[in-house]
mmCIF file of N, CA, C and O in Angstrom:
data_model
loop_
_atom_site.group_PDB
_atom_site.id
_atom_site.type_symbol
_atom_site.label_atom_id
_atom_site.label_comp_id
_atom_site.label_asym_id
_atom_site.label_seq_id
_atom_site.Cartn_x
_atom_site.Cartn_y
_atom_site.Cartn_z
ATOM 1 N N LEU A 143 178.908 53.283 41.664
ATOM 2 C CA LEU A 143 178.401 53.103 40.313
ATOM 3 C C LEU A 143 176.877 53.190 40.264
ATOM 4 O O LEU A 143 176.305 53.601 39.259
ATOM 5 N N THR A 144 176.243 52.816 41.362
ATOM 6 C CA THR A 144 174.780 52.903 41.414
ATOM 7 C C THR A 144 174.317 54.358 41.308
ATOM 8 O O THR A 144 173.343 54.660 40.610
ATOM 9 N N VAL A 145 175.010 55.241 41.988
ATOM 10 C CA VAL A 145 174.662 56.666 41.927
ATOM 11 C C VAL A 145 174.848 57.182 40.501
ATOM 12 O O VAL A 145 174.000 57.919 39.980
ATOM 13 N N ALA A 146 175.911 56.779 39.834
ATOM 14 C CA ALA A 146 176.156 57.203 38.453
ATOM 15 C C ALA A 146 175.072 56.648 37.528
ATOM 16 O O ALA A 146 174.617 57.341 36.612
ATOM 17 N N ARG A 147 174.648 55.432 37.753
ATOM 18 C CA ARG A 147 173.579 54.827 36.951
ATOM 19 C C ARG A 147 172.285 55.639 37.102
ATOM 20 O O ARG A 147 171.623 55.962 36.116
ATOM 21 N N ILE A 148 171.948 55.964 38.332
ATOM 22 C CA ILE A 148 170.737 56.755 38.585
ATOM 23 C C ILE A 148 170.851 58.144 37.940
ATOM 24 O O ILE A 148 169.897 58.648 37.346
ATOM 25 N N ALA A 149 172.025 58.758 38.023
ATOM 26 C CA ALA A 149 172.240 60.070 37.398
ATOM 27 C C ALA A 149 172.021 59.981 35.893
ATOM 28 O O ALA A 149 171.413 60.875 35.288
ATOM 29 N N GLY A 150 172.495 58.904 35.277
ATOM 30 C CA GLY A 150 172.307 58.711 33.843
ATOM 31 C C GLY A 150 170.842 58.586 33.483
ATOM 32 O O GLY A 150 170.366 59.186 32.506
ATOM 33 N N ILE A 151 170.096 57.820 34.260
ATOM 34 C CA ILE A 151 168.667 57.647 34.017
ATOM 35 C C ILE A 151 167.932 58.976 34.166
ATOM 36 O O ILE A 151 167.115 59.354 33.324
ATOM 37 N N MET A 152 168.246 59.688 35.238
ATOM 38 C CA MET A 152 167.584 60.983 35.472
ATOM 39 C C MET A 152 167.886 61.973 34.344
ATOM 40 O O MET A 152 166.999 62.698 33.891
ATOM 41 N N ALA A 153 169.131 62.007 33.896
ATOM 42 C CA ALA A 153 169.518 62.939 32.831
ATOM 43 C C ALA A 153 168.820 62.597 31.520
ATOM 44 O O ALA A 153 168.355 63.491 30.806
ATOM 45 N N ALA A 154 168.744 61.323 31.202
ATOM 46 C CA ALA A 154 168.087 60.921 29.949
ATOM 47 C C ALA A 154 166.643 61.380 29.917
ATOM 48 O O ALA A 154 166.141 61.830 28.882
ATOM 49 N N LYS A 155 165.979 61.286 31.058
ATOM 50 C CA LYS A 155 164.576 61.694 31.133
ATOM 51 C C LYS A 155 164.398 63.200 30.978
ATOM 52 O O LYS A 155 163.305 63.672 30.684
ATOM 53 N N ARG A 156 165.474 63.952 31.167
ATOM 54 C CA ARG A 156 165.396 65.425 31.079
ATOM 55 C C ARG A 156 166.198 65.981 29.904
ATOM 56 O O ARG A 156 166.523 67.163 29.868
ATOM 57 N N THR A 157 166.498 65.131 28.944
ATOM 58 C CA THR A 157 167.328 65.547 27.807
ATOM 59 C C THR A 157 166.791 66.797 27.127
ATOM 60 O O THR A 157 167.559 67.709 26.790
ATOM 61 N N SER A 158 165.496 66.869 26.930
ATOM 62 C CA SER A 158 164.927 68.028 26.227
ATOM 63 C C SER A 158 165.096 69.331 27.007
ATOM 64 O O SER A 158 165.030 70.409 26.435
ATOM 65 N N GLU A 159 165.336 69.223 28.310
ATOM 66 C CA GLU A 159 165.582 70.420 29.125
ATOM 67 C C GLU A 159 167.059 70.810 29.121
ATOM 68 O O GLU A 159 167.399 71.953 29.418
ATOM 69 N N ILE A 160 167.921 69.863 28.788
ATOM 70 C CA ILE A 160 169.370 70.085 28.837
ATOM 71 C C ILE A 160 169.927 70.495 27.473
ATOM 72 O O ILE A 160 170.777 71.378 27.382
ATOM 73 N N ILE A 161 169.447 69.846 26.411
ATOM 74 C CA ILE A 161 169.961 70.074 25.061
ATOM 75 C C ILE A 161 169.017 71.027 24.324
ATOM 76 O O ILE A 161 167.844 70.708 24.127
ATOM 77 N N PRO A 162 169.515 72.183 23.893
ATOM 78 C CA PRO A 162 168.649 73.138 23.193
ATOM 79 C C PRO A 162 168.020 72.529 21.934
ATOM 80 O O PRO A 162 168.675 71.793 21.201
ATOM 81 N N LEU A 163 166.756 72.821 21.725
ATOM 82 C CA LEU A 163 165.975 72.399 20.564
ATOM 83 C C LEU A 163 165.747 70.886 20.466
ATOM 84 O O LEU A 163 165.288 70.392 19.442
ATOM 85 N N CYS A 164 166.060 70.161 21.501
ATOM 86 C CA CYS A 164 165.806 68.723 21.535
ATOM 87 C C CYS A 164 164.409 68.521 22.119
ATOM 88 O O CYS A 164 164.130 68.958 23.228
ATOM 89 N N HIS A 165 163.533 67.883 21.359
ATOM 90 C CA HIS A 165 162.151 67.774 21.815
ATOM 91 C C HIS A 165 161.957 66.609 22.793
ATOM 92 O O HIS A 165 162.691 65.627 22.744
ATOM 93 N N PRO A 166 160.984 66.723 23.685
ATOM 94 C CA PRO A 166 160.745 65.662 24.668
ATOM 95 C C PRO A 166 160.213 64.397 23.997
ATOM 96 O O PRO A 166 159.397 64.476 23.074
ATOM 97 N N ILE A 167 160.703 63.279 24.450
ATOM 98 C CA ILE A 167 160.323 61.978 23.892
ATOM 99 C C ILE A 167 159.893 61.064 25.032
ATOM 100 O O ILE A 167 160.606 60.942 26.029
ATOM 101 N N PRO A 168 158.754 60.386 24.889
ATOM 102 C CA PRO A 168 158.349 59.422 25.917
ATOM 103 C C PRO A 168 159.186 58.140 25.806
ATOM 104 O O PRO A 168 159.112 57.428 24.808
ATOM 105 N N LEU A 169 160.006 57.890 26.789
ATOM 106 C CA LEU A 169 160.850 56.686 26.784
ATOM 107 C C LEU A 169 160.032 55.485 27.257
ATOM 108 O O LEU A 169 159.312 55.568 28.242
ATOM 109 N N THR A 170 160.160 54.376 26.543
ATOM 110 C CA THR A 170 159.504 53.142 26.975
ATOM 111 C C THR A 170 160.485 52.210 27.674
ATOM 112 O O THR A 170 160.083 51.280 28.360
ATOM 113 N N HIS A 171 161.785 52.476 27.498
ATOM 114 C CA HIS A 171 162.828 51.668 28.147
ATOM 115 C C HIS A 171 164.093 52.503 28.234
ATOM 116 O O HIS A 171 164.440 53.225 27.305
ATOM 117 N N LEU A 172 164.783 52.384 29.344
ATOM 118 C CA LEU A 172 166.077 53.037 29.499
ATOM 119 C C LEU A 172 166.909 52.211 30.459
ATOM 120 O O LEU A 172 166.458 51.883 31.555
ATOM 121 N N ASP A 173 168.102 51.862 30.034
ATOM 122 C CA ASP A 173 169.008 51.111 30.891
ATOM 123 C C ASP A 173 170.392 51.731 30.790
ATOM 124 O O ASP A 173 170.828 52.104 29.697
ATOM 125 N N VAL A 174 171.056 51.864 31.915
ATOM 126 C CA VAL A 174 172.424 52.373 31.961
ATOM 127 C C VAL A 174 173.278 51.309 32.653
ATOM 128 O O VAL A 174 173.012 50.963 33.797
ATOM 129 N N GLU A 175 174.259 50.789 31.931
ATOM 130 C CA GLU A 175 175.151 49.759 32.472
ATOM 131 C C GLU A 175 176.544 50.340 32.651
ATOM 132 O O GLU A 175 177.064 50.990 31.757
ATOM 133 N N LEU A 176 177.139 50.085 33.816
ATOM 134 C CA LEU A 176 178.505 50.519 34.084
ATOM 135 C C LEU A 176 179.328 49.274 34.389
ATOM 136 O O LEU A 176 178.941 48.469 35.237
ATOM 137 N N THR A 177 180.445 49.125 33.696
ATOM 138 C CA THR A 177 181.290 47.949 33.851
ATOM 139 C C THR A 177 182.719 48.381 34.163
ATOM 140 O O THR A 177 183.310 49.163 33.414
ATOM 141 N N LEU A 178 183.246 47.868 35.250
ATOM 142 C CA LEU A 178 184.638 48.147 35.615
ATOM 143 C C LEU A 178 185.581 47.334 34.734
ATOM 144 O O LEU A 178 185.381 46.144 34.535
ATOM 145 N N ASP A 179 186.612 47.985 34.227
ATOM 146 C CA ASP A 179 187.658 47.311 33.456
ATOM 147 C C ASP A 179 188.979 47.605 34.165
ATOM 148 O O ASP A 179 189.622 48.617 33.906
ATOM 149 N N SER A 180 189.352 46.735 35.088
ATOM 150 C CA SER A 180 190.544 46.976 35.908
ATOM 151 C C SER A 180 191.833 46.941 35.088
ATOM 152 O O SER A 180 192.799 47.608 35.426
ATOM 153 N N GLU A 181 191.836 46.192 33.996
ATOM 154 C CA GLU A 181 193.025 46.124 33.148
ATOM 155 C C GLU A 181 193.356 47.488 32.544
ATOM 156 O O GLU A 181 194.502 47.876 32.445
ATOM 157 N N ARG A 182 192.327 48.227 32.142
ATOM 158 C CA ARG A 182 192.493 49.560 31.562
ATOM 159 C C ARG A 182 192.322 50.671 32.580
ATOM 160 O O ARG A 182 192.440 51.849 32.228
ATOM 161 N N SER A 183 192.007 50.318 33.821
ATOM 162 C CA SER A 183 191.674 51.310 34.848
ATOM 163 C C SER A 183 190.587 52.236 34.328
ATOM 164 O O SER A 183 190.717 53.466 34.332
ATOM 165 N N ALA A 184 189.504 51.621 33.858
ATOM 166 C CA ALA A 184 188.434 52.382 33.218
ATOM 167 C C ALA A 184 187.069 51.847 33.642
ATOM 168 O O ALA A 184 186.960 50.741 34.179
ATOM 169 N N ILE A 185 186.073 52.651 33.393
ATOM 170 C CA ILE A 185 184.679 52.246 33.573
ATOM 171 C C ILE A 185 183.989 52.458 32.238
ATOM 172 O O ILE A 185 183.979 53.570 31.708
ATOM 173 N N ASP A 186 183.448 51.384 31.682
ATOM 174 C CA ASP A 186 182.700 51.472 30.438
ATOM 175 C C ASP A 186 181.237 51.717 30.779
ATOM 176 O O ASP A 186 180.679 51.061 31.656
ATOM 177 N N ILE A 187 180.636 52.654 30.088
ATOM 178 C CA ILE A 187 179.236 53.016 30.331
ATOM 179 C C ILE A 187 178.465 52.834 29.030
ATOM 180 O O ILE A 187 178.876 53.347 27.987
ATOM 181 N N ARG A 188 177.360 52.124 29.120
ATOM 182 C CA ARG A 188 176.513 51.898 27.948
ATOM 183 C C ARG A 188 175.066 52.179 28.323
ATOM 184 O O ARG A 188 174.575 51.683 29.331
ATOM 185 N N ALA A 189 174.408 52.985 27.511
ATOM 186 C CA ALA A 189 172.992 53.283 27.739
ATOM 187 C C ALA A 189 172.178 52.766 26.564
ATOM 188 O O ALA A 189 172.584 52.888 25.408
ATOM 189 N N THR A 190 171.034 52.191 26.887
ATOM 190 C CA THR A 190 170.098 51.709 25.883
ATOM 191 C C THR A 190 168.765 52.409 26.127
ATOM 192 O O THR A 190 168.246 52.361 27.241
ATOM 193 N N ALA A 191 168.242 53.061 25.106
ATOM 194 C CA ALA A 191 166.978 53.782 25.224
ATOM 195 C C ALA A 191 166.046 53.317 24.115
ATOM 196 O O ALA A 191 166.480 53.015 23.005
ATOM 197 N N ARG A 192 164.759 53.255 24.448
ATOM 198 C CA ARG A 192 163.742 52.872 23.462
ATOM 199 C C ARG A 192 162.510 53.762 23.607
ATOM 200 O O ARG A 192 162.206 54.246 24.692
ATOM 201 N N THR A 193 161.817 53.913 22.490
ATOM 202 C CA THR A 193 160.539 54.612 22.461
ATOM 203 C C THR A 193 159.667 53.978 21.393
ATOM 204 O O THR A 193 160.188 53.288 20.508
ATOM 205 N N VAL A 194 158.377 54.204 21.458
ATOM 206 C CA VAL A 194 157.487 53.738 20.398
ATOM 207 C C VAL A 194 157.199 54.875 19.421
ATOM 208 O O VAL A 194 156.523 54.685 18.429
ATOM 209 N N GLY A 195 157.735 56.045 19.696
ATOM 210 C CA GLY A 195 157.554 57.200 18.830
ATOM 211 C C GLY A 195 158.282 57.033 17.512
ATOM 212 O O GLY A 195 159.053 56.095 17.315
ATOM 213 N N LYS A 196 158.054 57.982 16.597
ATOM 214 C CA LYS A 196 158.648 57.914 15.264
ATOM 215 C C LYS A 196 159.980 58.641 15.181
ATOM 216 O O LYS A 196 160.407 59.025 14.106
ATOM 217 N N THR A 197 160.625 58.826 16.290
ATOM 218 C CA THR A 197 161.912 59.530 16.308
ATOM 219 C C THR A 197 162.921 58.702 17.077
ATOM 220 O O THR A 197 162.571 57.767 17.788
ATOM 221 N N GLY A 198 164.172 59.045 16.923
ATOM 222 C CA GLY A 198 165.222 58.316 17.612
ATOM 223 C C GLY A 198 165.419 58.809 19.034
ATOM 224 O O GLY A 198 164.973 59.885 19.398
ATOM 225 N N VAL A 199 166.077 58.006 19.812
ATOM 226 C CA VAL A 199 166.359 58.359 21.206
ATOM 227 C C VAL A 199 167.865 58.352 21.473
ATOM 228 O O VAL A 199 168.304 58.154 22.594
ATOM 229 N N GLU A 200 168.639 58.605 20.418
ATOM 230 C CA GLU A 200 170.088 58.602 20.616
ATOM 231 C C GLU A 200 170.548 59.726 21.522
ATOM 232 O O GLU A 200 171.489 59.561 22.302
ATOM 233 N N MET A 201 169.887 60.884 21.475
ATOM 234 C CA MET A 201 170.284 61.988 22.351
ATOM 235 C C MET A 201 170.048 61.628 23.819
ATOM 236 O O MET A 201 170.841 61.982 24.682
ATOM 237 N N GLU A 202 168.970 60.906 24.096
ATOM 238 C CA GLU A 202 168.696 60.475 25.468
ATOM 239 C C GLU A 202 169.764 59.494 25.944
ATOM 240 O O GLU A 202 170.245 59.588 27.077
ATOM 241 N N ALA A 203 170.154 58.559 25.095
ATOM 242 C CA ALA A 203 171.187 57.590 25.470
ATOM 243 C C ALA A 203 172.540 58.277 25.668
ATOM 244 O O ALA A 203 173.251 58.004 26.642
ATOM 245 N N LEU A 204 172.896 59.183 24.762
ATOM 246 C CA LEU A 204 174.173 59.896 24.887
ATOM 247 C C LEU A 204 174.193 60.799 26.117
ATOM 248 O O LEU A 204 175.224 60.935 26.787
ATOM 249 N N THR A 205 173.065 61.408 26.434
ATOM 250 C CA THR A 205 172.962 62.244 27.636
ATOM 251 C C THR A 205 173.111 61.388 28.881
ATOM 252 O O THR A 205 173.775 61.790 29.848
ATOM 253 N N ALA A 206 172.529 60.194 28.872
ATOM 254 C CA ALA A 206 172.650 59.277 30.014
ATOM 255 C C ALA A 206 174.106 58.901 30.253
ATOM 256 O O ALA A 206 174.594 58.944 31.389
ATOM 257 N N VAL A 207 174.813 58.554 29.200
ATOM 258 C CA VAL A 207 176.224 58.172 29.329
ATOM 259 C C VAL A 207 177.055 59.345 29.827
ATOM 260 O O VAL A 207 177.882 59.203 30.738
ATOM 261 N N SER A 208 176.835 60.515 29.250
ATOM 262 C CA SER A 208 177.603 61.707 29.648
ATOM 263 C C SER A 208 177.385 62.044 31.114
ATOM 264 O O SER A 208 178.339 62.321 31.853
ATOM 265 N N SER A 209 176.146 62.016 31.548
ATOM 266 C CA SER A 209 175.834 62.351 32.939
ATOM 267 C C SER A 209 176.401 61.316 33.903
ATOM 268 O O SER A 209 176.926 61.669 34.976
ATOM 269 N N ALA A 210 176.316 60.046 33.552
ATOM 270 C CA ALA A 210 176.903 58.997 34.402
ATOM 271 C C ALA A 210 178.415 59.192 34.519
ATOM 272 O O ALA A 210 178.986 59.084 35.611
ATOM 273 N N ALA A 211 179.065 59.511 33.405
ATOM 274 C CA ALA A 211 180.516 59.739 33.424
ATOM 275 C C ALA A 211 180.879 60.957 34.274
ATOM 276 O O ALA A 211 181.844 60.919 35.058
ATOM 277 N N LEU A 212 180.128 62.030 34.142
ATOM 278 C CA LEU A 212 180.390 63.223 34.948
ATOM 279 C C LEU A 212 180.163 62.962 36.437
ATOM 280 O O LEU A 212 180.881 63.501 37.284
ATOM 281 N N THR A 213 179.200 62.133 36.742
ATOM 282 C CA THR A 213 178.935 61.779 38.144
ATOM 283 C C THR A 213 180.103 60.995 38.722
ATOM 284 O O THR A 213 180.537 61.249 39.857
ATOM 285 N N ILE A 214 180.635 60.057 37.957
ATOM 286 C CA ILE A 214 181.812 59.302 38.415
ATOM 287 C C ILE A 214 182.982 60.251 38.639
ATOM 288 O O ILE A 214 183.682 60.170 39.648
ATOM 289 N N TYR A 215 183.193 61.161 37.691
ATOM 290 C CA TYR A 215 184.273 62.130 37.849
ATOM 291 C C TYR A 215 184.095 62.929 39.135
ATOM 292 O O TYR A 215 185.033 63.105 39.911
ATOM 293 N N ASP A 216 182.891 63.421 39.358
ATOM 294 C CA ASP A 216 182.621 64.238 40.540
ATOM 295 C C ASP A 216 182.907 63.470 41.828
ATOM 296 O O ASP A 216 183.473 64.024 42.768
ATOM 297 N N MET A 217 182.549 62.194 41.860
ATOM 298 C CA MET A 217 182.748 61.402 43.073
ATOM 299 C C MET A 217 184.202 60.983 43.271
ATOM 300 O O MET A 217 184.630 60.766 44.398
ATOM 301 N N ALA A 218 184.968 60.878 42.186
ATOM 302 C CA ALA A 218 186.334 60.368 42.300
ATOM 303 C C ALA A 218 187.417 61.420 42.100
ATOM 304 O O ALA A 218 188.606 61.113 42.187
ATOM 305 N N LYS A 219 187.034 62.664 41.873
ATOM 306 C CA LYS A 219 188.031 63.705 41.580
ATOM 307 C C LYS A 219 189.014 63.948 42.720
ATOM 308 O O LYS A 219 190.140 64.359 42.479
ATOM 309 N N ALA A 220 188.625 63.667 43.940
ATOM 310 C CA ALA A 220 189.552 63.849 45.063
ATOM 311 C C ALA A 220 190.699 62.836 45.004
ATOM 312 O O ALA A 220 191.788 63.095 45.515
ATOM 313 N N VAL A 221 190.444 61.721 44.354
ATOM 314 C CA VAL A 221 191.453 60.665 44.244
ATOM 315 C C VAL A 221 192.323 60.874 43.012
ATOM 316 O O VAL A 221 193.535 60.666 43.058
ATOM 317 N N ASP A 222 191.713 61.293 41.891
ATOM 318 C CA ASP A 222 192.463 61.424 40.638
ATOM 319 C C ASP A 222 191.833 62.489 39.749
ATOM 320 O O ASP A 222 190.878 62.227 39.035
ATOM 321 N N ARG A 223 192.384 63.686 39.780
ATOM 322 C CA ARG A 223 191.852 64.763 38.942
ATOM 323 C C ARG A 223 192.273 64.619 37.483
ATOM 324 O O ARG A 223 191.804 65.360 36.621
ATOM 325 N N ALA A 224 193.139 63.679 37.180
ATOM 326 C CA ALA A 224 193.609 63.485 35.807
ATOM 327 C C ALA A 224 192.714 62.520 35.020
ATOM 328 O O ALA A 224 193.025 62.194 33.878
ATOM 329 N N MET A 225 191.620 62.097 35.616
ATOM 330 C CA MET A 225 190.703 61.198 34.902
ATOM 331 C C MET A 225 190.263 61.854 33.604
ATOM 332 O O MET A 225 190.185 63.080 33.514
ATOM 333 N N ARG A 226 189.955 61.015 32.610
ATOM 334 C CA ARG A 226 189.473 61.523 31.333
ATOM 335 C C ARG A 226 188.129 60.890 30.998
ATOM 336 O O ARG A 226 187.924 59.715 31.244
ATOM 337 N N ILE A 227 187.279 61.689 30.437
ATOM 338 C CA ILE A 227 186.009 61.204 29.904
ATOM 339 C C ILE A 227 186.147 61.275 28.395
ATOM 340 O O ILE A 227 186.484 62.317 27.841
ATOM 341 N N GLY A 228 185.920 60.174 27.730
ATOM 342 C CA GLY A 228 186.100 60.205 26.285
ATOM 343 C C GLY A 228 185.405 59.080 25.561
ATOM 344 O O GLY A 228 184.822 58.182 26.168
ATOM 345 N N ASP A 229 185.463 59.161 24.256
ATOM 346 C CA ASP A 229 184.933 58.154 23.345
ATOM 347 C C ASP A 229 183.450 57.904 23.563
ATOM 348 O O ASP A 229 182.985 56.767 23.519
ATOM 349 N N ILE A 230 182.706 58.963 23.815
ATOM 350 C CA ILE A 230 181.252 58.841 23.918
ATOM 351 C C ILE A 230 180.720 58.896 22.495
ATOM 352 O O ILE A 230 180.968 59.864 21.772
ATOM 353 N N ARG A 231 180.015 57.842 22.089
ATOM 354 C CA ARG A 231 179.543 57.782 20.714
ATOM 355 C C ARG A 231 178.326 56.888 20.585
ATOM 356 O O ARG A 231 178.055 56.068 21.467
ATOM 357 N N LEU A 232 177.623 57.066 19.499
ATOM 358 C CA LEU A 232 176.478 56.229 19.187
ATOM 359 C C LEU A 232 176.988 54.912 18.620
ATOM 360 O O LEU A 232 177.780 54.903 17.672
ATOM 361 N N LEU A 233 176.559 53.800 19.212
ATOM 362 C CA LEU A 233 176.974 52.486 18.731
ATOM 363 C C LEU A 233 175.955 51.875 17.766
ATOM 364 O O LEU A 233 176.328 51.239 16.788
ATOM 365 N N GLU A 234 174.666 52.085 18.072
ATOM 366 C CA GLU A 234 173.637 51.486 17.234
ATOM 367 C C GLU A 234 172.330 52.252 17.375
ATOM 368 O O GLU A 234 171.991 52.727 18.449
ATOM 369 N N LYS A 235 171.610 52.367 16.260
ATOM 370 C CA LYS A 235 170.302 53.012 16.261
ATOM 371 C C LYS A 235 169.435 52.297 15.231
ATOM 372 O O LYS A 235 169.884 52.007 14.133
ATOM 373 N N ARG A 236 168.204 52.008 15.635
ATOM 374 C CA ARG A 236 167.259 51.367 14.721
ATOM 375 C C ARG A 236 166.034 52.247 14.544
ATOM 376 O O ARG A 236 165.540 52.835 15.503
ATOM 377 N N GLY A 237 165.567 52.347 13.306
ATOM 378 C CA GLY A 237 164.359 53.107 13.011
ATOM 379 C C GLY A 237 164.618 54.578 12.844
ATOM 380 O O GLY A 237 165.744 55.028 12.684
ATOM 381 N N GLY A 238 163.542 55.338 12.849
ATOM 382 C CA GLY A 238 163.639 56.785 12.684
ATOM 383 C C GLY A 238 163.709 57.180 11.223
ATOM 384 O O GLY A 238 163.746 56.352 10.317
ATOM 385 N N VAL A 239 163.742 58.472 10.987
ATOM 386 C CA VAL A 239 163.738 59.026 9.634
ATOM 387 C C VAL A 239 164.955 58.583 8.827
ATOM 388 O O VAL A 239 164.862 58.288 7.644
ATOM 389 N N HIS A 240 166.098 58.516 9.470
ATOM 390 C CA HIS A 240 167.343 58.207 8.760
ATOM 391 C C HIS A 240 167.667 56.716 8.746
ATOM 392 O O HIS A 240 168.723 56.329 8.258
ATOM 393 N N GLY A 241 166.813 55.896 9.306
ATOM 394 C CA GLY A 241 167.016 54.452 9.253
ATOM 395 C C GLY A 241 168.013 53.941 10.283
ATOM 396 O O GLY A 241 168.391 54.639 11.207
ATOM 397 N N ASP A 242 168.428 52.705 10.065
ATOM 398 C CA ASP A 242 169.317 52.025 11.014
ATOM 399 C C ASP A 242 170.762 52.513 10.880
ATOM 400 O O ASP A 242 171.186 52.960 9.811
ATOM 401 N N TYR A 243 171.478 52.398 11.993
ATOM 402 C CA TYR A 243 172.901 52.784 12.028
ATOM 403 C C TYR A 243 173.625 51.838 12.965
ATOM 404 O O TYR A 243 173.152 51.550 14.063
ATOM 405 N N VAL A 244 174.755 51.327 12.534
ATOM 406 C CA VAL A 244 175.633 50.528 13.385
ATOM 407 C C VAL A 244 177.038 51.082 13.206
ATOM 408 O O VAL A 244 177.534 51.177 12.077
ATOM 409 N N ALA A 245 177.674 51.450 14.311
ATOM 410 C CA ALA A 245 179.012 52.028 14.252
ATOM 411 C C ALA A 245 180.018 51.003 13.746
ATOM 412 O O ALA A 245 179.903 49.810 14.024
ATOM 413 N N GLN A 246 180.988 51.497 13.010
ATOM 414 C CA GLN A 246 182.081 50.643 12.552
ATOM 415 C C GLN A 246 183.027 50.388 13.705
ATOM 416 O O GLN A 246 183.212 51.256 14.559
ATOM 417 N N GLU A 247 183.601 49.215 13.761
ATOM 418 C CA GLU A 247 184.581 48.895 14.805
ATOM 419 C C GLU A 247 185.769 49.840 14.682
ATOM 420 O O GLU A 247 186.196 50.172 13.593
ATOM 421 N N SER A 248 186.274 50.280 15.842
ATOM 422 C CA SER A 248 187.452 51.159 15.798
ATOM 423 C C SER A 248 188.525 50.625 16.703
ATOM 424 O O SER A 248 188.347 49.834 17.542
#
């Protein structure tokens, strides 16, 4: 999980190089948390990104989660190729042009 966490951090820092037309943003904080859920046989991944700029950092957080998930898949594919990566979504965003956003419970 540590390797996946590092992959998420590295990917977030390079989001503008990975996502077309996404501009570079100076991150002031980035955290990637991975939590094992043995009951569901799953790993929950949550990324938190912050900047002092006037734009949002949701793309950086989503890129971090995606990269961490792909890293886990790559490391565990020999054990289970049927793994699924899913439900990657924005949970909360504060500030920016479009204002605050909090996802509805699903």
